[in-house]
Coordinates of N, CA, C and O in Angstrom, one line a residue:
R224 N 257.3 112.2 -120.0 CA 258.1 112.7 -120.9 C 257.9 114.2 -121.1 O 258.8 114.9 -121.3
L225 N 256.7 114.6 -121.1 CA 256.2 115.9 -121.3 C 256.9 116.8 -120.1 O 257.3 117.9 -120.3
I226 N 256.7 116.2 -119.0 CA 257.3 117.0 -117.7 C 258.7 117.1 -117.8 O 259.3 118.1 -117.6
R227 N 259.5 116.1 -118.4 CA 260.9 116.2 -118.4 C 261.2 117.3 -119.6 O 262.1 118.0 -119.3
R228 N 260.5 117.3 -120.7 CA 260.8 118.4 -121.6 C 260.4 119.6 -121.0 O 261.1 120.7 -121.2
Q229 N 259.4 119.9 -120.4 CA 259.2 121.2 -119.6 C 260.1 121.7 -118.6 O 260.5 122.9 -118.6
R230 N 260.7 120.8 -118.0 CA 261.6 121.0 -117.0 C 263.0 121.5 -117.9 O 263.6 122.5 -117.3
Q231 N 263.4 120.8 -118.9 CA 264.5 121.2 -119.6 C 264.3 122.6 -120.2 O 265.2 123.3 -120.2
M232 N 263.1 122.9 -120.5 CA 262.8 124.2 -121.3 C 263.0 125.3 -120.0 O 263.5 126.3 -120.4
C233 N 262.6 125.0 -118.7 CA 262.6 125.9 -117.8 C 264.2 126.2 -117.4 O 264.6 127.3 -117.1
I234 N 264.8 125.2 -117.5 CA 266.5 125.1 -117.1 C 267.1 125.8 -118.2 O 267.8 126.8 -117.8
R235 N 266.9 125.7 -119.5 CA 267.4 126.6 -120.5 C 267.0 128.0 -120.3 O 267.9 128.7 -120.7
D236 N 265.7 128.2 -120.0 CA 265.4 129.6 -119.9 C 265.9 130.4 -118.7 O 266.4 131.4 -118.6
R237 N 266.1 129.6 -117.7 CA 266.8 130.1 -116.4 C 268.3 130.3 -116.7 O 269.0 131.4 -116.2
T238 N 268.8 129.3 -117.6 CA 270.2 129.6 -117.9 C 270.6 130.9 -118.6 O 271.5 131.6 -118.5
T239 N 269.8 131.1 -119.8 CA 269.7 132.2 -120.5 C 269.5 133.5 -119.6 O 270.2 134.4 -119.6
T240 N 268.6 133.5 -118.8 CA 268.3 134.7 -117.8 C 269.2 134.8 -116.9 O 269.8 136.1 -116.5
F241 N 270.0 133.8 -116.5 CA 271.2 133.8 -115.6 C 272.2 134.5 -116.3 O 272.9 135.4 -115.9
K242 N 272.5 134.0 -117.7 CA 273.7 134.6 -118.2 C 273.5 136.2 -118.4 O 274.4 137.0 -118.5
K243 N 272.2 136.5 -118.8 CA 271.9 137.9 -119.1 C 272.1 138.8 -117.8 O 272.7 139.7 -117.8
H244 N 271.7 137.9 -116.7 CA 271.9 138.7 -115.3 C 273.4 138.9 -115.0 O 273.7 140.0 -114.4
V245 N 274.1 138.0 -115.3 CA 275.6 138.0 -115.0 C 276.1 139.0 -116.0 O 277.2 140.0 -115.5
L246 N 275.8 139.1 -117.2 CA 276.3 140.2 -118.1 C 276.0 141.6 -117.6 O 276.8 142.6 -117.6
E247 N 274.5 141.9 -117.2 CA 274.3 143.2 -116.6 C 275.1 143.6 -115.4 O 275.5 144.7 -115.0
H248 N 275.4 142.4 -114.3 CA 276.2 142.5 -113.2 C 277.6 143.1 -113.6 O 278.2 143.9 -113.0
I249 N 278.3 142.4 -114.6 CA 279.7 142.7 -115.0 C 279.7 144.2 -115.4 O 280.5 144.9 -115.1
I250 N 278.7 144.4 -116.2 CA 278.7 146.0 -117.0 C 278.4 147.0 -116.0 O 279.2 147.9 -115.7
E251 N 277.3 146.5 -115.0 CA 277.0 147.5 -114.0 C 278.3 148.0 -113.1 O 278.5 149.0 -112.6
D252 N 279.0 146.8 -112.7 CA 280.3 146.9 -111.8 C 281.3 147.8 -112.5 O 282.2 148.3 -111.8
Q253 N 281.3 148.0 -113.7 CA 282.3 148.8 -114.3 C 282.1 150.4 -114.0 O 283.0 151.2 -114.2
N254 N 280.9 150.8 -113.8 CA 280.5 152.1 -113.5 C 281.1 153.0 -114.7 O 282.0 154.1 -114.3
A255 N 280.7 152.6 -116.0 CA 281.4 153.5 -117.0 C 280.3 153.5 -118.3 O 279.5 152.7 -118.2
I256 N 280.8 154.2 -119.3 CA 280.2 154.0 -120.5 C 281.0 153.1 -121.4 O 282.2 153.1 -121.5
I257 N 280.5 152.1 -121.9 CA 281.2 150.8 -122.4 C 280.7 150.7 -123.9 O 279.5 150.9 -124.1
T258 N 281.6 150.5 -124.7 CA 281.2 150.3 -126.3 C 281.6 148.9 -126.3 O 282.6 148.2 -126.0
L259 N 280.5 148.1 -126.7 CA 280.5 146.6 -126.8 C 280.6 146.5 -128.3 O 279.7 146.8 -129.1
V260 N 281.7 145.8 -128.6 CA 282.0 145.7 -130.1 C 281.7 144.1 -130.4 O 282.2 143.3 -129.8
L261 N 280.9 143.9 -131.5 CA 280.7 142.5 -132.0 C 280.9 142.4 -133.2 O 280.4 143.1 -134.3
D262 N 282.0 141.6 -133.6 CA 282.6 141.4 -134.6 C 281.8 140.3 -135.5 O 281.4 139.3 -134.9
E263 N 281.8 140.3 -136.9 CA 281.2 139.3 -137.7 C 279.8 139.0 -137.2 O 279.6 137.7 -137.2
V264 N 279.0 139.9 -137.1 CA 277.7 139.8 -136.7 C 276.8 139.1 -137.7 O 275.7 138.4 -137.7
N265 N 277.4 139.0 -139.0 CA 276.7 138.4 -140.3 C 276.8 136.9 -140.0 O 276.2 136.2 -140.7
N266 N 277.6 136.3 -139.2 CA 277.6 135.0 -138.9 C 276.6 134.5 -138.0 O 276.4 133.3 -137.9
L267 N 275.9 135.2 -137.3 CA 274.8 134.9 -136.6 C 273.6 134.5 -137.4 O 273.4 135.3 -138.4
N268 N 272.7 133.6 -137.1 CA 271.6 133.4 -137.7 C 270.7 134.5 -137.5 O 270.8 135.3 -136.5
K269 N 269.5 134.7 -138.4 CA 268.8 136.1 -138.1 C 268.0 136.1 -136.9 O 267.8 137.1 -136.4
N270 N 267.6 134.8 -136.4 CA 266.7 134.8 -135.2 C 267.8 135.1 -134.0 O 267.4 135.9 -133.3
E271 N 269.1 134.7 -133.9 CA 270.0 135.0 -132.9 C 270.3 136.5 -132.9 O 270.5 137.0 -131.8
F272 N 270.6 136.9 -134.1 CA 270.9 138.3 -134.1 C 269.7 139.4 -133.6 O 269.9 140.2 -132.9
A273 N 268.5 138.9 -134.1 CA 267.3 139.9 -133.7 C 267.1 139.7 -132.0 O 267.0 140.7 -131.6
E274 N 267.3 138.5 -131.5 CA 267.2 138.3 -130.1 C 268.3 139.1 -129.3 O 268.1 139.8 -128.4
L275 N 269.4 138.9 -130.0 CA 270.5 139.6 -129.2 C 270.5 141.2 -129.3 O 270.7 141.9 -128.3
I276 N 270.1 141.8 -130.5 CA 270.0 143.2 -130.6 C 268.9 143.7 -129.8 O 268.9 144.6 -128.9
F277 N 267.7 143.1 -129.6 CA 266.5 143.4 -129.0 C 266.9 143.5 -127.5 O 266.6 144.4 -126.9
Y278 N 267.6 142.4 -126.9 CA 268.1 142.5 -125.5 C 269.1 143.8 -125.4 O 269.0 144.5 -124.3
L279 N 270.2 143.6 -126.2 CA 271.2 144.6 -125.9 C 270.7 146.3 -126.1 O 271.2 147.1 -125.5
S280 N 269.8 146.2 -127.1 CA 269.3 147.7 -127.2 C 268.5 148.2 -126.1 O 268.0 149.4 -126.0
R281 N 268.0 147.2 -125.1 CA 267.2 147.6 -124.0 C 267.8 147.5 -122.7 O 267.1 147.8 -121.9
I282 N 269.2 147.1 -122.8 CA 269.8 146.7 -121.4 C 270.0 148.2 -120.7 O 270.1 148.2 -119.5
N283 N 270.2 149.1 -121.4 CA 270.5 150.5 -120.6 C 269.2 151.0 -119.7 O 269.7 151.4 -118.6
S284 N 268.1 150.5 -120.1 CA 267.1 150.8 -119.0 C 267.2 150.1 -117.8 O 266.5 150.3 -116.8
R285 N 267.9 148.9 -117.7 CA 268.1 148.2 -116.5 C 269.3 148.7 -115.7 O 269.5 148.2 -114.6
L286 N 270.2 149.4 -116.4 CA 271.3 149.6 -115.7 C 271.4 151.1 -114.9 O 270.5 151.9 -115.7
K287 N 272.1 151.2 -113.8 CA 272.1 152.4 -113.1 C 273.2 153.1 -113.1 O 273.3 154.1 -113.2
N288 N 274.6 152.4 -113.1 CA 275.7 152.9 -112.9 C 276.6 153.0 -114.4 O 277.5 153.6 -114.3
S289 N 276.1 152.3 -115.3 CA 276.8 152.1 -116.5 C 276.0 152.3 -117.6 O 274.6 152.0 -117.6
K290 N 276.6 152.4 -118.7 CA 275.7 152.5 -120.0 C 276.5 151.8 -121.0 O 277.7 152.0 -121.1
I291 N 275.8 151.2 -122.0 CA 276.6 150.6 -123.3 C 276.1 151.2 -124.7 O 275.0 151.7 -124.7
S292 N 277.0 151.3 -125.4 CA 276.9 151.5 -126.8 C 277.4 150.2 -127.6 O 278.3 149.5 -127.2
L293 N 276.5 150.0 -128.7 CA 276.9 149.0 -129.5 C 277.7 149.3 -130.7 O 277.4 150.4 -131.5
L294 N 278.8 148.5 -131.3 CA 279.4 148.6 -132.4 C 279.4 147.3 -133.0 O 280.0 146.5 -132.6
L295 N 278.7 147.3 -134.1 CA 278.4 146.0 -134.8 C 279.3 146.0 -136.0 O 279.5 147.0 -137.0
I296 N 280.1 145.0 -136.2 CA 281.0 144.8 -137.6 C 280.7 143.7 -138.3 O 280.3 142.5 -137.9
T297 N 280.5 144.0 -139.7 CA 280.1 142.9 -140.6 C 280.9 142.9 -141.9 O 281.3 144.2 -142.3
N298 N 281.2 141.8 -142.6 CA 281.9 142.0 -143.8 C 280.9 142.0 -144.8 O 281.2 142.1 -146.0
S299 N 279.4 141.9 -144.5 CA 278.5 141.9 -145.6 C 278.0 143.2 -145.8 O 277.4 143.9 -144.9
V300 N 278.1 143.8 -147.0 CA 277.6 145.0 -147.4 C 276.1 145.2 -147.3 O 275.5 146.2 -146.9
N301 N 275.4 144.0 -147.6 CA 273.8 144.1 -147.6 C 273.3 143.6 -146.3 O 272.1 143.1 -146.2
F302 N 274.3 143.4 -145.2 CA 273.7 142.9 -144.0 C 272.4 143.6 -143.4 O 271.6 143.0 -143.0
M303 N 272.3 144.9 -143.4 CA 271.3 145.8 -142.7 C 270.0 145.2 -143.5 O 268.9 145.3 -143.0
K304 N 270.1 145.1 -144.9 CA 268.9 144.7 -145.7 C 268.4 143.5 -145.4 O 267.1 143.1 -145.4
S305 N 269.1 142.5 -144.6 CA 268.7 141.0 -144.4 C 268.2 141.0 -143.0 O 267.5 140.0 -142.7
I306 N 268.3 141.9 -142.2 CA 267.7 141.9 -140.9 C 266.4 142.3 -140.7 O 265.7 142.9 -141.4
D307 N 265.8 141.5 -139.6 CA 264.3 141.8 -139.2 C 264.0 143.4 -139.0 O 264.9 144.0 -138.4
S308 N 262.9 143.8 -139.4 CA 262.8 145.3 -139.4 C 262.7 145.7 -138.0 O 262.9 146.9 -137.5
S309 N 262.1 144.9 -137.0 CA 262.1 145.2 -135.5 C 263.4 145.3 -134.9 O 263.9 146.3 -134.2
A310 N 264.2 144.5 -135.4 CA 265.6 144.4 -135.1 C 266.3 145.8 -135.3 O 267.1 146.6 -134.6
K311 N 266.1 146.2 -136.6 CA 266.7 147.3 -137.2 C 266.2 148.5 -136.8 O 267.1 149.3 -136.4
S312 N 264.9 148.4 -136.4 CA 264.4 149.8 -135.9 C 264.9 150.0 -134.4 O 264.9 151.1 -133.9
T313 N 265.4 149.0 -133.7 CA 266.0 149.3 -132.3 C 267.5 149.8 -132.3 O 268.0 150.4 -131.5
L314 N 268.2 149.5 -133.4 CA 269.5 149.8 -133.6 C 269.9 151.5 -133.9 O 270.6 151.8 -133.5
S315 N 269.0 152.1 -134.7 CA 269.3 153.4 -135.2 C 270.8 153.6 -135.9 O 271.6 154.2 -135.3
P316 N 271.0 152.7 -136.9 CA 272.5 152.7 -137.2 C 272.8 153.9 -137.9 O 272.1 154.6 -138.4
H317 N 274.2 153.9 -137.7 CA 274.9 154.7 -138.4 C 276.0 154.1 -139.3 O 276.8 153.5 -138.4
I318 N 276.0 153.7 -140.5 CA 276.8 152.8 -141.1 C 278.0 153.6 -141.8 O 278.0 154.8 -142.4
L319 N 279.1 153.1 -141.5 CA 280.4 153.4 -142.0 C 281.0 152.3 -143.0 O 281.0 151.2 -142.6
F320 N 281.3 152.6 -144.3 CA 281.6 151.5 -145.1 C 283.4 151.9 -145.3 O 283.8 153.0 -145.6
F321 N 284.0 150.9 -145.1 CA 285.5 151.0 -145.4 C 285.8 150.1 -146.5 O 285.4 149.3 -146.8
Q322 N 286.6 150.7 -147.5 CA 286.9 150.3 -148.5 C 287.9 149.0 -148.5 O 288.7 149.2 -147.4
P323 N 287.8 148.1 -149.3 CA 288.8 147.0 -149.2 C 290.1 147.6 -149.3 O 290.3 148.6 -149.9
Y324 N 291.1 146.7 -148.6 CA 292.4 147.1 -148.7 C 293.1 147.0 -150.1 O 292.8 146.0 -150.8
N325 N 294.1 147.9 -150.5 CA 294.5 147.6 -152.0 C 295.9 146.9 -151.6 O 296.3 146.8 -150.5
A326 N 296.6 146.8 -152.8 CA 297.9 146.0 -152.6 C 298.8 146.7 -151.7 O 299.6 146.1 -150.9
S327 N 299.0 148.0 -151.9 CA 299.9 148.8 -151.0 C 299.6 148.7 -149.5 O 300.6 148.6 -148.8
A328 N 298.3 148.8 -149.0 CA 298.0 148.7 -147.7 C 298.3 147.3 -147.2 O 298.7 147.3 -146.1
L329 N 298.1 146.3 -148.2 CA 298.1 145.0 -147.5 C 299.7 144.7 -147.3 O 300.1 144.0 -146.5
I330 N 300.6 145.2 -148.3 CA 302.0 145.3 -147.9 C 302.4 145.7 -146.7 O 303.1 145.0 -146.0
K331 N 302.0 146.6 -146.4 CA 302.3 147.4 -145.0 C 301.7 146.3 -143.9 O 302.6 146.2 -143.0
I332 N 300.5 146.2 -144.1 CA 300.0 145.0 -142.9 C 301.1 143.8 -142.9 O 301.2 143.3 -141.9
L333 N 301.1 143.3 -144.2 CA 302.0 141.9 -143.9 C 303.4 142.3 -143.5 O 304.0 141.4 -142.7
N334 N 304.0 143.4 -143.8 CA 305.3 143.5 -143.3 C 305.4 143.8 -141.9 O 306.3 143.4 -141.2
D335 N 304.3 144.4 -141.3 CA 304.2 144.7 -139.7 C 304.2 143.3 -139.4 O 304.9 143.0 -138.1
R336 N 303.4 142.4 -139.7 CA 303.2 141.0 -139.1 C 304.5 140.2 -139.4 O 305.0 139.6 -138.4
V337 N 305.2 140.4 -140.3 CA 306.6 139.8 -140.6 C 307.6 140.3 -139.5 O 308.3 139.4 -139.0
K338 N 307.6 141.6 -139.4 CA 308.5 142.2 -138.2 C 308.3 141.7 -137.0 O 309.1 141.4 -136.1
I339 N 306.8 141.2 -136.5 CA 306.5 140.9 -135.3 C 306.8 139.4 -135.1 O 307.2 138.9 -134.0
G340 N 306.5 138.6 -136.2 CA 306.7 137.1 -135.9 C 307.6 136.5 -136.6 O 307.6 135.2 -136.3
I341 N 308.4 136.9 -137.5 CA 309.2 136.2 -138.3 C 310.6 136.8 -138.2 O 310.9 137.8 -138.3
A342 N 311.6 135.9 -138.1 CA 313.0 136.3 -138.1 C 313.5 137.1 -139.4 O 313.0 136.7 -140.4
D343 N 314.4 137.9 -139.4 CA 314.9 138.6 -140.3 C 315.4 137.7 -141.3 O 316.1 136.9 -141.2
G344 N 315.0 138.2 -142.7 CA 315.6 137.3 -143.9 C 314.8 136.2 -144.1 O 315.2 135.3 -145.2
C345 N 313.9 135.7 -143.6 CA 313.0 134.4 -143.7 C 312.0 134.6 -144.8 O 311.6 133.6 -145.3
I346 N 311.4 135.8 -145.0 CA 310.5 135.9 -146.0 C 310.9 136.9 -146.9 O 311.3 138.1 -146.5
D347 N 311.0 136.8 -148.3 CA 311.2 137.5 -149.3 C 310.4 138.5 -149.5 O 309.2 138.3 -149.4
Q348 N 310.6 139.8 -149.9 CA 309.7 141.0 -150.3 C 308.9 140.3 -151.2 O 307.7 140.8 -151.4
A349 N 309.5 139.8 -152.2 CA 308.6 139.4 -153.4 C 307.5 138.4 -153.1 O 306.3 138.6 -153.6
V350 N 307.7 137.7 -152.0 CA 306.5 136.7 -151.6 C 305.3 137.8 -150.8 O 304.2 137.5 -151.1
V351 N 305.9 138.7 -150.1 CA 304.9 139.7 -149.4 C 304.1 140.3 -150.4 O 302.8 140.6 -150.4
H352 N 304.7 141.0 -151.5 CA 304.1 141.6 -152.6 C 303.1 140.8 -153.5 O 302.1 141.2 -153.8
K353 N 303.4 139.4 -153.7 CA 302.8 138.4 -154.4 C 301.4 138.2 -153.6 O 300.3 138.3 -154.0
C354 N 301.6 138.0 -152.4 CA 300.5 137.8 -151.4 C 299.5 138.9 -151.2 O 298.3 138.7 -151.5
A355 N 300.0 140.1 -151.4 CA 299.2 141.4 -151.1 C 298.6 141.5 -152.6 O 297.3 141.8 -152.5
A356 N 299.2 141.3 -153.5 CA 298.6 141.5 -154.9 C 297.5 140.7 -155.1 O 296.5 141.0 -155.7
F357 N 297.9 139.3 -154.9 CA 296.7 138.4 -155.0 C 295.5 138.6 -154.2 O 294.4 138.4 -154.7
T358 N 295.7 139.0 -152.9 CA 294.5 139.1 -152.1 C 294.0 140.3 -152.4 O 292.5 140.4 -152.5
A359 N 294.4 141.3 -152.9 CA 293.8 142.6 -153.4 C 292.9 142.5 -154.5 O 291.9 143.0 -154.9
K360 N 293.5 141.5 -155.4 CA 292.6 141.2 -156.7 C 291.5 140.2 -156.6 O 290.6 140.4 -157.0
Y361 N 291.9 139.2 -155.7 CA 291.0 138.0 -155.8 C 290.0 137.8 -154.4 O 289.2 137.1 -154.7
D362 N 290.6 138.5 -153.5 CA 289.9 138.2 -152.2 C 289.4 139.6 -151.6 O 289.2 139.8 -150.5
R363 N 289.1 140.6 -152.4 CA 288.4 141.8 -152.0 C 289.3 142.7 -150.9 O 288.7 143.3 -150.0
G364 N 290.8 142.4 -151.0 CA 291.6 143.2 -150.0 C 291.5 142.7 -148.7 O 291.5 143.4 -147.7
D365 N 290.7 141.4 -148.3 CA 290.8 141.0 -147.0 C 292.2 140.5 -146.2 O 292.9 139.7 -146.7
A366 N 292.5 141.5 -145.2 CA 293.9 141.5 -144.6 C 294.0 140.0 -144.1 O 295.2 139.5 -143.9
R367 N 292.9 139.4 -143.3 CA 293.2 138.1 -142.7 C 293.5 137.1 -143.8 O 294.3 136.2 -143.6
K368 N 292.8 137.2 -144.9 CA 293.3 136.2 -146.1 C 294.7 136.3 -146.4 O 295.4 135.4 -146.9
A369 N 295.1 137.6 -146.6 CA 296.4 137.8 -146.9 C 297.3 137.3 -145.9 O 298.4 136.8 -146.3
I370 N 297.0 137.6 -144.7 CA 298.1 137.1 -143.6 C 298.1 135.5 -143.6 O 299.1 134.9 -143.5
H371 N 296.9 134.8 -144.0 CA 296.8 133.4 -144.1 C 297.6 132.9 -145.3 O 298.3 131.9 -145.2
L372 N 297.3 133.6 -146.5 CA 298.2 133.3 -147.6 C 299.8 133.2 -147.3 O 300.5 132.5 -147.7
L373 N 300.2 134.3 -146.6 CA 301.6 134.5 -146.4 C 302.1 133.4 -145.5 O 303.2 132.8 -145.6
R374 N 301.3 132.8 -144.6 CA 301.6 131.9 -143.6 C 301.8 130.5 -144.3 O 302.6 129.7 -144.1
V375 N 301.0 130.3 -145.4 CA 301.2 129.0 -146.1 C 302.0 129.1 -147.4 O 302.1 128.1 -148.0
F376 N 302.5 130.2 -147.9 CA 303.2 130.5 -149.0 C 304.7 129.8 -148.9 O 305.1 129.7 -148.1

């Protein structure tokens, strides 16, 4: 049983190593400077995030033809406070804070979506305005929630 467990651990480690090797190969083949965008990193657990950042922050030392920059996106204002100090030190972050969308901005976003995906006359502007106002007031201006609300309204 112990031998089986050790083999499984080795296979798992090789699989992770293999995935990293494949990623490095794909990046290297681009022969470019690449911005790697990771959205909603706050949904990773702290250990996953620390491991990922540790790996990605050091990948450039193994690349010859390409380089990567990281762009991390989170909905959590306090996200940087919650991460491990060793992971934080490898990032050298430049933090940009975007204000939540207000009702006017959400109306424009929703109208753009209506034009793309819904036949003319199917959605009344009053519905768009109510969805935007509600989301701006109660869901911190989250455009995804406004779009979802418009879908179910």
